[in-house]
XYZ file of C-alpha atoms in Angstrom:
708
model
C -40.145 -0.592 -25.213
C -37.231 -3.264 -24.895
C -37.924 -6.540 -22.163
C -36.018 -6.286 -18.836
C -34.547 -9.745 -18.300
C -32.156 -10.952 -15.636
C -28.170 -11.647 -17.033
C -25.860 -14.513 -15.920
C -22.353 -14.801 -16.895
C -20.236 -17.188 -15.972
C -16.267 -18.200 -16.940
C -15.592 -21.911 -15.926
C -11.925 -22.196 -15.648
C -9.103 -24.082 -13.884
C -8.063 -23.809 -10.536
C -7.536 -19.686 -10.498
C -4.514 -18.074 -8.129
C -6.428 -18.053 -4.647
C -4.674 -15.020 -3.859
C -6.257 -12.976 -6.770
C -9.453 -14.603 -7.223
C -11.495 -11.541 -5.117
C -9.556 -9.493 -7.767
C -10.511 -10.928 -11.048
C -14.093 -10.804 -9.513
C -14.029 -7.235 -9.281
C -12.349 -6.626 -12.349
C -14.859 -9.396 -13.990
C -17.858 -7.735 -13.028
C -17.155 -3.857 -13.039
C -15.555 -4.263 -16.823
C -19.039 -5.625 -17.949
C -21.168 -3.912 -15.611
C -19.144 -1.148 -17.403
C -20.229 -2.101 -20.939
C -23.760 -2.547 -19.906
C -23.818 1.439 -18.484
C -22.066 2.460 -21.292
C -25.165 1.469 -23.486
C -27.426 2.101 -21.254
C -28.972 -1.570 -20.914
C -29.130 -1.374 -17.082
C -30.645 1.465 -14.837
C -29.384 2.551 -11.117
C -31.903 0.483 -9.933
C -30.310 -3.211 -11.160
C -28.953 -5.900 -8.569
C -25.265 -6.524 -9.363
C -24.031 -9.512 -7.416
C -20.423 -11.024 -8.283
C -19.532 -15.032 -7.871
C -15.921 -16.172 -7.429
C -15.208 -19.994 -6.974
C -11.588 -21.421 -7.785
C -12.781 -22.557 -11.233
C -15.262 -19.910 -11.835
C -16.043 -15.829 -12.590
C -19.641 -14.709 -12.521
C -21.331 -11.666 -12.715
C -25.432 -11.102 -12.451
C -27.746 -8.264 -13.412
C -31.379 -9.031 -12.056
C -33.062 -6.810 -15.119
C -30.482 -5.879 -18.689
C -32.797 -4.439 -22.041
C -31.948 -7.205 -24.595
C -30.849 -3.277 -27.042
C -29.728 -0.005 -26.174
C -31.707 2.653 -27.417
C -31.722 4.502 -30.430
C -29.040 7.577 -30.147
C -30.222 10.713 -31.962
C -27.816 12.792 -33.219
C -27.087 16.958 -35.412
C -23.554 17.495 -36.378
C -21.932 19.868 -38.466
C -20.118 17.981 -40.783
C -17.826 20.582 -42.670
C -18.653 24.196 -44.401
C -20.258 23.799 -47.733
C -18.139 24.684 -50.511
C -15.716 21.935 -49.393
C -18.616 19.248 -49.235
C -20.814 19.739 -52.059
C -19.198 21.520 -55.257
C -20.781 24.236 -57.491
C -23.499 22.086 -59.146
C -24.185 20.290 -55.967
C -22.297 16.935 -56.675
C -21.119 15.405 -52.911
C -17.350 16.326 -53.016
C -14.822 12.988 -52.066
C -14.696 14.602 -48.768
C -18.100 14.588 -47.643
C -18.863 11.324 -49.322
C -15.707 9.934 -47.118
C -17.386 10.630 -43.865
C -20.503 9.924 -44.926
C -19.007 6.245 -45.325
C -18.074 6.331 -41.673
C -21.594 6.592 -40.989
C -22.769 4.286 -42.637
C -25.056 7.172 -44.807
C -25.366 6.587 -48.266
C -24.123 9.643 -50.067
C -26.573 8.744 -53.278
C -29.227 10.160 -50.218
C -27.961 12.500 -48.708
C -30.597 14.938 -49.640
C -32.110 13.240 -47.552
C -29.858 13.425 -44.327
C -28.238 16.896 -44.709
C -29.712 20.537 -44.530
C -27.780 23.488 -45.219
C -27.572 26.149 -42.464
C -25.963 29.397 -42.290
C -24.076 30.600 -38.857
C -23.523 34.381 -39.381
C -20.287 33.627 -41.301
C -20.850 31.299 -44.031
C -23.257 28.208 -44.993
C -22.453 24.470 -43.072
C -24.104 21.418 -43.772
C -25.377 19.544 -40.692
C -26.398 16.344 -40.822
C -29.066 14.661 -38.302
C -28.992 11.063 -37.895
C -30.288 8.133 -36.196
C -27.899 5.194 -34.688
C -29.416 2.125 -34.523
C -29.200 0.617 -31.520
C -26.972 -2.660 -30.447
C -28.008 -5.892 -29.169
C -27.133 -6.898 -25.765
C -25.403 -10.115 -27.444
C -22.877 -7.467 -29.736
C -22.449 -4.973 -27.000
C -21.179 -8.915 -24.876
C -19.135 -9.705 -27.311
C -17.186 -6.417 -26.898
C -17.188 -6.510 -23.005
C -16.356 -9.818 -22.341
C -13.157 -9.932 -25.101
C -12.566 -6.259 -22.972
C -12.530 -8.575 -19.709
C -10.418 -11.061 -20.715
C -7.360 -8.481 -22.640
C -7.795 -5.918 -18.706
C -7.346 -9.665 -16.643
C -4.293 -10.680 -18.692
C -2.402 -7.697 -19.050
C -2.592 -7.235 -15.389
C -1.709 -11.152 -14.183
C 0.572 -14.007 -15.368
C -1.370 -15.540 -18.135
C -0.559 -18.741 -20.066
C -1.084 -20.118 -23.531
C -2.797 -22.976 -24.448
C -4.851 -24.876 -27.161
C -8.970 -25.145 -27.277
C -10.113 -27.711 -28.530
C -10.686 -26.203 -31.953
C -6.637 -26.117 -32.168
C -7.235 -22.194 -31.600
C -4.527 -20.848 -29.534
C -5.287 -18.405 -26.804
C -3.748 -16.221 -23.323
C -5.756 -16.372 -20.344
C -4.891 -16.787 -16.513
C -5.720 -20.350 -16.491
C -7.172 -22.434 -19.379
C -10.919 -21.950 -19.891
C -13.351 -24.923 -20.341
C -16.683 -23.108 -20.765
C -18.589 -19.869 -21.214
C -22.184 -19.620 -19.508
C -24.435 -16.073 -20.583
C -28.322 -16.219 -20.483
C -30.653 -13.663 -20.564
C -33.627 -14.644 -18.974
C -34.654 -18.262 -20.833
C -32.613 -17.192 -23.669
C -28.674 -18.408 -24.314
C -27.270 -15.806 -25.861
C -24.311 -17.046 -28.653
C -21.052 -15.338 -27.826
C -17.746 -16.720 -29.098
C -14.215 -16.286 -25.954
C -11.489 -18.139 -25.981
C -12.177 -20.634 -28.607
C -15.413 -21.121 -26.821
C -18.639 -21.501 -28.236
C -21.305 -19.814 -25.203
C -23.534 -22.842 -23.547
C -26.307 -22.612 -21.039
C -24.791 -25.427 -19.084
C -22.069 -25.123 -16.002
C -20.583 -27.713 -14.257
C -21.253 -28.754 -10.138
C -18.287 -29.440 -7.360
C -14.855 -31.486 -8.956
C -16.195 -33.896 -6.340
C -19.642 -34.279 -5.346
C -21.388 -33.218 -8.372
C -19.331 -33.628 -11.054
C -21.786 -32.918 -13.966
C -23.245 -30.839 -16.251
C -26.030 -28.319 -14.866
C -28.240 -26.913 -17.235
C -29.266 -23.505 -16.438
C -32.972 -23.010 -17.708
C -33.004 -19.216 -16.427
C -30.491 -16.334 -15.315
C -31.906 -15.859 -11.905
C -31.510 -19.323 -10.372
C -27.943 -19.681 -11.314
C -26.976 -19.262 -7.445
C -29.565 -21.482 -5.780
C -29.094 -24.117 -8.475
C -25.233 -24.098 -8.636
C -26.049 -24.103 -4.651
C -28.873 -27.017 -4.588
C -27.788 -29.516 -7.015
C -23.935 -28.219 -8.608
C -22.945 -28.179 -4.560
C -21.117 -25.165 -5.304
C -21.569 -22.352 -3.055
C -20.748 -19.277 -5.465
C -20.586 -16.355 -3.941
C -17.121 -15.333 -2.146
C -18.791 -13.369 0.973
C -21.379 -16.121 1.738
C -18.927 -18.532 1.553
C -16.522 -16.451 3.682
C -18.914 -16.212 6.374
C -20.247 -20.323 5.944
C -16.307 -20.984 6.841
C -16.063 -18.486 9.856
C -19.404 -19.360 11.511
C -17.865 -23.050 11.334
C -14.850 -22.022 12.613
C -15.830 -19.981 15.525
C -18.483 -22.656 16.349
C -15.880 -25.732 16.213
C -13.251 -23.763 18.467
C -15.938 -22.506 20.555
C -17.288 -25.856 21.407
C -13.479 -26.868 21.674
C -12.964 -24.157 24.559
C -10.440 -22.797 21.946
C -9.854 -19.032 20.208
C -8.428 -19.211 16.364
C -5.709 -16.210 17.855
C -5.017 -12.915 16.081
C -7.889 -11.340 14.045
C -5.496 -10.164 11.134
C -3.540 -13.108 10.589
C -7.059 -15.111 10.664
C -8.333 -12.733 8.419
C -5.642 -13.457 6.109
C -6.009 -17.256 6.096
C -9.908 -17.441 6.073
C -9.221 -14.997 2.501
C -7.562 -17.384 1.361
C -9.242 -20.613 2.069
C -12.119 -19.441 1.233
C -10.734 -19.016 -2.316
C -9.859 -22.298 -2.421
C -13.140 -24.295 -1.599
C -16.517 -24.814 -3.214
C -18.476 -26.352 -0.991
C -16.613 -26.127 2.181
C -16.730 -28.483 5.567
C -14.575 -27.835 8.443
C -13.047 -31.122 10.562
C -11.319 -31.138 13.389
C -7.329 -32.548 13.649
C -5.170 -33.744 16.106
C -1.187 -34.464 16.243
C 1.421 -35.397 19.257
C 1.227 -33.394 22.711
C 5.274 -33.545 22.303
C 5.057 -31.338 19.448
C 3.957 -28.436 21.815
C 7.759 -28.158 22.587
C 8.151 -26.702 19.890
C 8.357 -22.633 19.775
C 4.825 -21.828 19.625
C 5.134 -19.875 16.014
C 6.987 -23.003 14.177
C 3.713 -24.648 14.737
C 1.609 -21.590 13.802
C 4.031 -21.436 10.663
C 3.149 -25.161 9.746
C -0.200 -25.348 10.499
C -1.087 -21.750 8.907
C 1.486 -20.746 6.150
C 2.217 -24.324 4.967
C -0.894 -26.375 5.578
C -3.493 -23.922 5.666
C -4.724 -25.137 8.767
C -6.265 -23.367 11.376
C -4.304 -23.238 14.676
C -6.217 -22.913 18.350
C -5.245 -21.757 21.325
C -6.557 -22.253 24.842
C -9.503 -19.841 25.864
C -8.361 -19.613 29.501
C -4.222 -19.825 28.873
C -3.981 -18.626 25.465
C -0.938 -21.326 25.184
C -1.237 -23.447 21.719
C -3.576 -26.416 22.055
C -2.578 -29.242 19.660
C -5.943 -29.697 17.880
C -6.515 -27.142 14.733
C -9.787 -27.537 12.031
C -8.903 -28.425 8.752
C -11.515 -26.368 5.820
C -12.729 -29.357 3.395
C -14.111 -28.798 -0.197
C -15.842 -32.376 0.581
C -18.716 -32.636 2.838
C -18.971 -35.937 3.813
C -20.605 -37.688 7.251
C -17.912 -39.636 7.682
C -14.635 -37.380 6.842
C -11.952 -40.326 8.702
C -10.320 -40.238 5.527
C -9.863 -36.617 5.496
C -8.903 -36.113 9.065
C -6.119 -39.301 8.928
C -4.924 -37.876 5.358
C -4.155 -33.910 6.925
C -2.927 -35.579 10.374
C -0.395 -37.430 8.175
C 0.838 -34.533 6.191
C 1.404 -32.585 9.468
C 3.208 -35.129 11.362
C 6.580 -35.539 9.625
C 6.579 -31.927 9.160
C 6.557 -31.556 13.033
C 8.990 -34.289 13.326
C 11.497 -32.673 11.007
C 11.246 -29.320 12.882
C 11.935 -31.156 16.517
C 15.125 -33.112 15.002
C 16.246 -29.502 13.784
C 14.960 -27.845 17.192
C 16.714 -30.319 19.409
C 20.086 -29.903 17.555
C 19.899 -26.339 17.414
C 19.605 -25.694 21.116
C 22.651 -28.005 21.962
C 25.255 -25.192 20.398
C 25.801 -21.918 22.005
C 24.586 -18.763 20.610
C 27.679 -17.852 20.255
C 29.331 -21.042 17.923
C 27.245 -19.442 15.026
C 29.283 -15.893 15.040
C 32.017 -17.137 13.458
C 30.627 -19.262 10.979
C 29.062 -16.020 10.035
C 32.106 -15.236 8.086
C 31.195 -17.705 5.659
C 28.182 -16.197 4.946
C 27.765 -12.890 2.582
C 26.004 -10.541 3.288
C 26.183 -8.690 -0.096
C 29.483 -8.470 -2.724
C 30.753 -4.957 -2.158
C 29.237 -5.029 1.656
C 30.741 -8.308 3.263
C 29.942 -11.118 5.174
C 27.241 -11.416 7.791
C 30.032 -11.165 10.354
C 31.042 -7.469 9.407
C 27.535 -6.817 9.439
C 27.148 -7.766 12.876
C 30.703 -5.368 13.438
C 28.692 -2.545 12.158
C 25.521 -3.213 13.940
C 27.713 -3.231 17.589
C 29.237 -0.230 16.697
C 26.054 1.301 15.918
C 24.225 -0.295 19.103
C 26.783 1.287 21.061
C 26.464 4.526 20.046
C 22.762 4.909 20.391
C 23.337 2.827 24.079
C 25.675 6.137 24.645
C 23.734 8.615 23.429
C 20.396 7.660 25.164
C 22.058 6.733 28.215
C 21.320 2.568 27.788
C 23.094 -0.051 28.902
C 26.126 -0.457 26.448
C 26.945 -3.887 26.872
C 23.266 -5.263 26.778
C 22.810 -3.114 23.188
C 26.410 -4.483 22.222
C 25.028 -8.246 23.723
C 22.010 -8.370 21.171
C 23.973 -7.220 18.020
C 26.391 -9.368 18.296
C 23.460 -12.614 18.523
C 21.229 -10.739 16.096
C 22.564 -13.020 13.088
C 23.735 -16.507 14.854
C 20.106 -18.559 13.908
C 20.988 -17.663 10.091
C 23.069 -20.735 10.282
C 20.612 -22.513 12.628
C 18.746 -25.723 10.963
C 15.548 -24.533 11.708
C 15.823 -20.932 9.649
C 17.092 -23.521 7.357
C 13.729 -25.037 7.338
C 11.294 -21.956 8.048
C 12.971 -18.955 6.885
C 9.917 -16.601 8.241
C 11.737 -17.747 11.982
C 14.564 -15.923 11.494
C 15.160 -13.805 14.315
C 12.203 -15.762 16.657
C 14.240 -18.686 16.786
C 17.697 -16.319 17.803
C 15.517 -15.277 20.185
C 14.601 -18.705 21.624
C 17.721 -20.364 21.193
C 19.413 -16.833 23.900
C 16.775 -17.764 25.771
C 17.685 -20.912 26.325
C 21.341 -20.458 27.089
C 19.189 -17.468 29.538
C 20.726 -14.546 28.123
C 19.260 -11.106 29.542
C 15.330 -10.269 28.513
C 16.113 -7.433 27.207
C 18.930 -9.190 24.647
C 16.233 -11.619 23.995
C 13.599 -9.004 23.197
C 15.584 -7.122 20.986
C 16.110 -10.570 18.766
C 12.748 -10.897 18.644
C 11.713 -7.668 17.510
C 14.337 -6.827 15.026
C 12.810 -7.877 12.047
C 9.146 -6.317 12.942
C 7.596 -3.983 9.508
C 7.203 -1.111 12.426
C 8.488 -0.778 16.074
C 4.677 -1.248 16.661
C 5.643 -1.939 20.794
C 5.771 0.304 23.915
C 9.171 2.151 23.885
C 9.863 1.671 27.374
C 12.879 0.355 29.673
C 12.009 -3.098 28.534
C 12.081 -2.364 25.172
C 14.471 0.235 24.663
C 17.773 -2.606 23.622
C 14.803 -3.998 21.286
C 14.603 -0.188 19.857
C 18.635 0.851 19.532
C 19.220 -3.323 17.321
C 15.871 -2.008 15.017
C 17.261 1.140 14.648
C 20.218 0.417 14.120
C 19.882 -3.207 11.647
C 17.562 -0.195 9.420
C 20.409 2.985 9.384
C 23.409 0.725 8.470
C 20.759 -0.707 5.737
C 20.078 2.421 4.044
C 23.833 3.929 4.889
C 25.455 0.445 3.219
C 23.243 0.149 0.045
C 22.758 4.238 -0.797
C 26.674 4.252 -0.218
C 27.700 1.550 -3.224
C 24.725 3.511 -5.511
C 21.991 1.107 -4.947
C 18.698 2.609 -4.592
C 15.455 2.073 -5.433
C 13.825 2.982 -8.224
C 9.721 2.900 -9.480
C 8.808 0.115 -7.860
C 11.500 -1.624 -7.998
C 13.163 -2.211 -4.664
C 14.553 -5.266 -4.216
C 16.500 -4.327 -0.700
C 13.661 -3.295 1.050
C 14.621 -0.160 1.867
C 11.453 2.105 1.561
C 9.886 -0.260 4.332
C 13.396 0.146 6.224
C 12.798 4.106 5.948
C 9.761 3.294 7.283
C 11.000 1.275 10.359
C 13.144 4.156 11.203
C 10.334 6.650 11.168
C 8.289 4.015 13.267
C 10.787 4.186 16.178
C 11.511 8.294 16.209
C 7.352 8.143 16.453
C 7.530 6.204 19.575
C 9.782 8.677 20.665
C 7.643 11.352 20.161
C 5.854 9.864 23.086
C 8.841 8.630 25.140
C 11.758 11.319 24.777
C 13.307 11.186 27.214
C 14.476 7.941 26.947
C 15.628 9.283 23.414
C 17.368 12.730 24.358
C 19.941 13.856 22.125
C 19.569 11.547 19.623
C 20.236 13.500 16.410
C 19.290 11.332 13.057
C 22.241 13.725 11.158
C 24.656 12.562 13.565
C 23.316 8.932 13.933
C 23.665 8.392 9.792
C 27.303 9.837 10.042
C 28.588 7.101 12.786
C 27.021 4.719 10.733
C 28.709 5.218 7.633
C 32.199 5.705 9.828
C 31.818 2.014 10.544
C 31.640 0.968 6.892
C 35.561 -0.107 6.062
C 35.411 0.112 1.823
C 34.776 3.795 0.056
C 31.237 5.036 0.087
C 29.745 7.442 -1.675
C 30.226 11.293 -0.908
C 26.605 11.934 -0.616
C 25.642 9.023 0.743
C 24.563 10.411 4.332
C 22.208 13.945 2.610
C 20.569 10.873 0.091
C 19.879 9.151 2.997
C 18.429 11.683 5.293
C 16.488 12.749 2.054
C 15.237 9.519 1.505
C 13.844 8.565 4.894
C 12.070 12.107 4.628
C 10.356 11.893 1.481
C 9.045 8.194 2.842
C 7.620 10.279 5.640
C 6.491 13.135 3.093
C 4.724 10.431 1.389
C 3.263 8.470 4.608
C 2.139 12.381 5.853
C -0.096 12.702 2.773
C -2.790 10.076 3.718
C -3.309 12.475 6.790
C -2.643 15.673 6.643
C -2.810 19.135 4.300
C -0.188 18.350 1.718
C 1.020 22.108 1.794
C 1.360 21.834 5.740
C 3.281 18.681 5.558
C 5.735 20.244 2.495
C 6.238 23.008 4.987
C 7.427 20.955 7.666
C 9.223 18.042 5.889
C 10.871 21.384 3.415
C 13.222 22.398 6.927
C 13.627 18.532 8.068
C 13.343 19.076 11.587
C 13.983 16.456 13.939
C 11.813 13.218 12.593
C 10.444 13.045 16.225
C 8.782 16.541 16.179
C 7.169 16.018 12.263
C 4.162 15.300 13.969
C 3.800 18.147 15.931
C 4.785 20.495 14.149
C 1.887 19.608 11.428
C -0.922 19.673 14.032
C 0.358 23.097 15.330
C 0.831 24.752 12.139
C -2.790 22.868 10.955
C -4.025 25.064 14.029
C -2.236 28.370 13.441
C -3.674 28.384 9.874
C -7.100 27.712 11.389
C -6.818 31.021 13.204
C -7.563 32.735 9.328
C -6.692 36.337 10.505
C -3.537 36.061 12.341
C -1.865 33.039 9.514
C -3.056 35.494 6.550
C -1.449 38.411 7.838
C 1.802 36.716 8.898
C 1.756 35.021 5.671
C 1.832 38.209 3.984
C 4.607 39.583 5.782
C 6.571 36.303 5.165
C 6.127 37.002 1.312
C 6.799 40.267 1.228
C 10.100 39.631 3.109
C 10.955 36.231 1.004
C 10.669 38.210 -1.951
C 13.251 41.156 -0.723
C 15.712 38.373 0.559
C 15.665 36.769 -3.073
C 17.009 40.079 -4.854
C 19.211 40.730 -2.138
C 21.858 38.273 -1.004
C 24.562 39.028 1.360
C 27.226 36.588 2.513
C 27.638 37.938 6.568
C 23.978 37.651 8.372
C 25.798 38.781 11.372
C 23.647 41.726 12.881
C 25.579 45.029 13.671
C 23.362 46.702 16.476
C 25.555 49.406 16.135
C 24.222 50.528 12.709
C 20.480 50.152 13.723
C 18.827 53.746 13.675
C 15.765 54.197 13.131
C 13.761 53.274 16.366
C 11.601 51.248 14.447
C 14.055 48.701 13.379
C 15.818 48.692 16.900
C 12.816 47.950 18.722
C 12.307 44.878 16.040
C 15.509 43.623 16.722
C 14.506 43.327 20.597
C 11.606 42.131 20.040
C 13.415 39.242 17.477
C 15.684 38.853 19.639
C 12.833 38.151 22.582
C 10.553 36.021 20.780
C 13.893 33.966 20.032
C 14.893 33.359 23.431
C 11.501 32.058 24.527
C 11.131 30.190 21.238
C 14.507 28.144 22.310
C 12.848 27.238 25.377
C 9.508 26.635 23.761
C 11.177 23.919 21.166
C 13.075 22.545 23.895
C 10.003 20.972 25.305
C 8.048 20.961 21.954
C 5.490 23.505 22.347
C 4.986 24.215 18.833
C 1.713 26.194 19.397
C 2.615 28.300 21.345
C 6.166 29.054 18.765
C 3.298 29.846 16.252
C 0.877 32.003 18.721
C 4.064 34.007 19.839
C 4.781 35.896 16.132
C 1.330 37.853 16.978
C 3.929 39.691 19.503
C 6.214 40.514 16.439
C 2.873 41.261 13.817
C 2.923 45.267 15.058
C 6.928 45.556 14.894
C 6.689 44.402 11.141
C 4.246 46.299 9.994
C 5.824 49.853 11.069
C 9.297 48.809 10.610
C 8.086 48.409 6.622
C 6.046 51.696 7.333
C 9.393 53.773 8.495
C 12.416 51.999 7.145
C 13.658 52.323 3.994
C 15.922 48.640 3.272
C 17.098 49.594 0.489
C 19.107 52.813 1.279
C 22.784 54.752 -0.360
C 24.622 53.195 2.357
C 25.484 49.590 1.604
C 26.522 48.982 5.740
C 22.765 50.326 7.167
C 21.313 48.063 3.804
C 23.157 44.637 4.557
C 22.592 45.448 7.854
C 19.263 45.388 7.536
C 18.783 42.678 4.854
C 20.890 40.863 7.999
C 17.773 41.721 10.115
C 14.804 40.126 7.650
C 16.811 37.408 7.361
C 16.845 36.871 11.375
C 12.919 37.605 11.209
C 12.388 35.263 8.574
C 14.002 32.654 10.358
C 11.546 33.340 13.534
C 8.692 33.212 11.470
C 9.221 29.479 9.836
C 10.830 28.000 12.982
C 7.855 25.410 12.817
C 7.361 25.047 9.384
C 8.043 27.047 5.867
C 4.892 29.293 5.819
C 6.004 30.130 2.258
C 4.578 26.794 1.078
C 1.521 27.114 2.992
C -1.553 28.127 0.887
C -3.612 30.461 1.558
């Protein structure tokens, strides 16, 4: 019976990419686990722990066998007449087959039996494949791990101490492989495995011997001054940050932004300590977003906000990689770094504030938007045209919509946006506020670059919605018009993101449709196309619309049944109605008896119409001869009238329920009426009746696409 012992594998490297660290940890652990499971070296009860720090990837298994179990094989090799000559001598074909299985053909009598399967005699081999040793399997798994990590990341070539050139994401310095108390011999990236690892670069910069695999984590923490577990390190940092913030009667701000920074900082330190830093209160005059950007993005600090007022304070938290009883030098060093950044920002902000936003409009003529689409000034003119159209359609203030579009890009030439490009739009809103522009205009400028329109669509934000929508339809029509489409993973102009932004506005319209009553995507796209002075591709509008519906289709696949989504997207109804239509069809499908009958009728109608295409689809009532077709026509007209009103108020459930009233009329029609009569006029009139019936059945979505 094989001995089960703990196993630890650690790869020590130079600093790994912090934003990739967790992905690297997972790949490292999962690939090795796959091989151990494949060769049945670990059981389901085996505890697996993965580790990652800026300089190491590691994985621990609590119980691993030293050798994989033997495998017994029984295999039908080939017919006897092919494998053995008439004299019973192995043929070249059999010799080759046996050599591949590492079996001496001279001893084939011991391994091979002849069996008859009822048709002919076959050569059957029974053999035992010996198990592989752990070190052999680890050699294979670690090589595969290196290949996997290298294939999915940018790598570098470097020379090892033995002058061998290797390729990996970062130069590797040591490989630790311990099984129980035993060091296993592995060669990887020009290195030989050891039983040693390195501690903290500053606090314990020396080699540490790991005597027993199960002591790896505790040894690193106690002697090496390294917390190898990413999760444990993250929770430690979080608790320290929360405690410091609480002591200062502050909070750490938005949860999403905090968590993103926490993940990144965790990947930058091995033995974290949290310290408090300060900056001059005069910098609190700067826009909050500028201070947050400088601290979070540029310096990886955690800004603090006053618990009572919510305002940003002049304090911030530093997560350092050095724990010391006297952190004054660390704190002063970080405060010195942030000081000049904030001084520059204040200088730029003060200069920008002196310039009227309208002064920058003419300067947009010198900023190229895109070669075939003109300058930023040209783009602003298009946005104004589209925004005024939208304002007129929905009954909003045309002046405010035009003003927001006019000032939307004026911060592009500002010094602040030049220094902090991420603040585009945000700075424009501050400059607009500084010169007392209307609040609706200020909000519109600020919100124009949101990924999704995730703010309430009310009277206060209607101008924001107009500029947000105008920005994205202009972008899609513009780039589609000059033949630049997203392909595969490539989307350099963010057109997929623009389409999702458009969808998000229309989803808000569903909740506040009174504000946007009468807005039609097709008409909006046509108006947008007319705002371009250059010649655009003829199919620009339809391709743009198809693209938006396609993005919505993929987005909805995550929430609803695919066939129901397909049925609604296929007919391309108004965007803001799509969710309601899908929900209504889902409910209708659950009424299995009625749905099955309607589905079958629709299928029959569609099949007839496919074989009988007519030019005119107008029904001549004088050609309706049979009572059943007259009654069906009256029922169709009645349902059409009701459904027209129901669609206006988006009551799609009732639209579908109305199909129950027509079910009997359809059955009687098919029973009593000969559609393919010899009289061509009557036949075509009945085909027109079926077309009308098909349109009613498929008012909410194309039912023929839905699976039964």
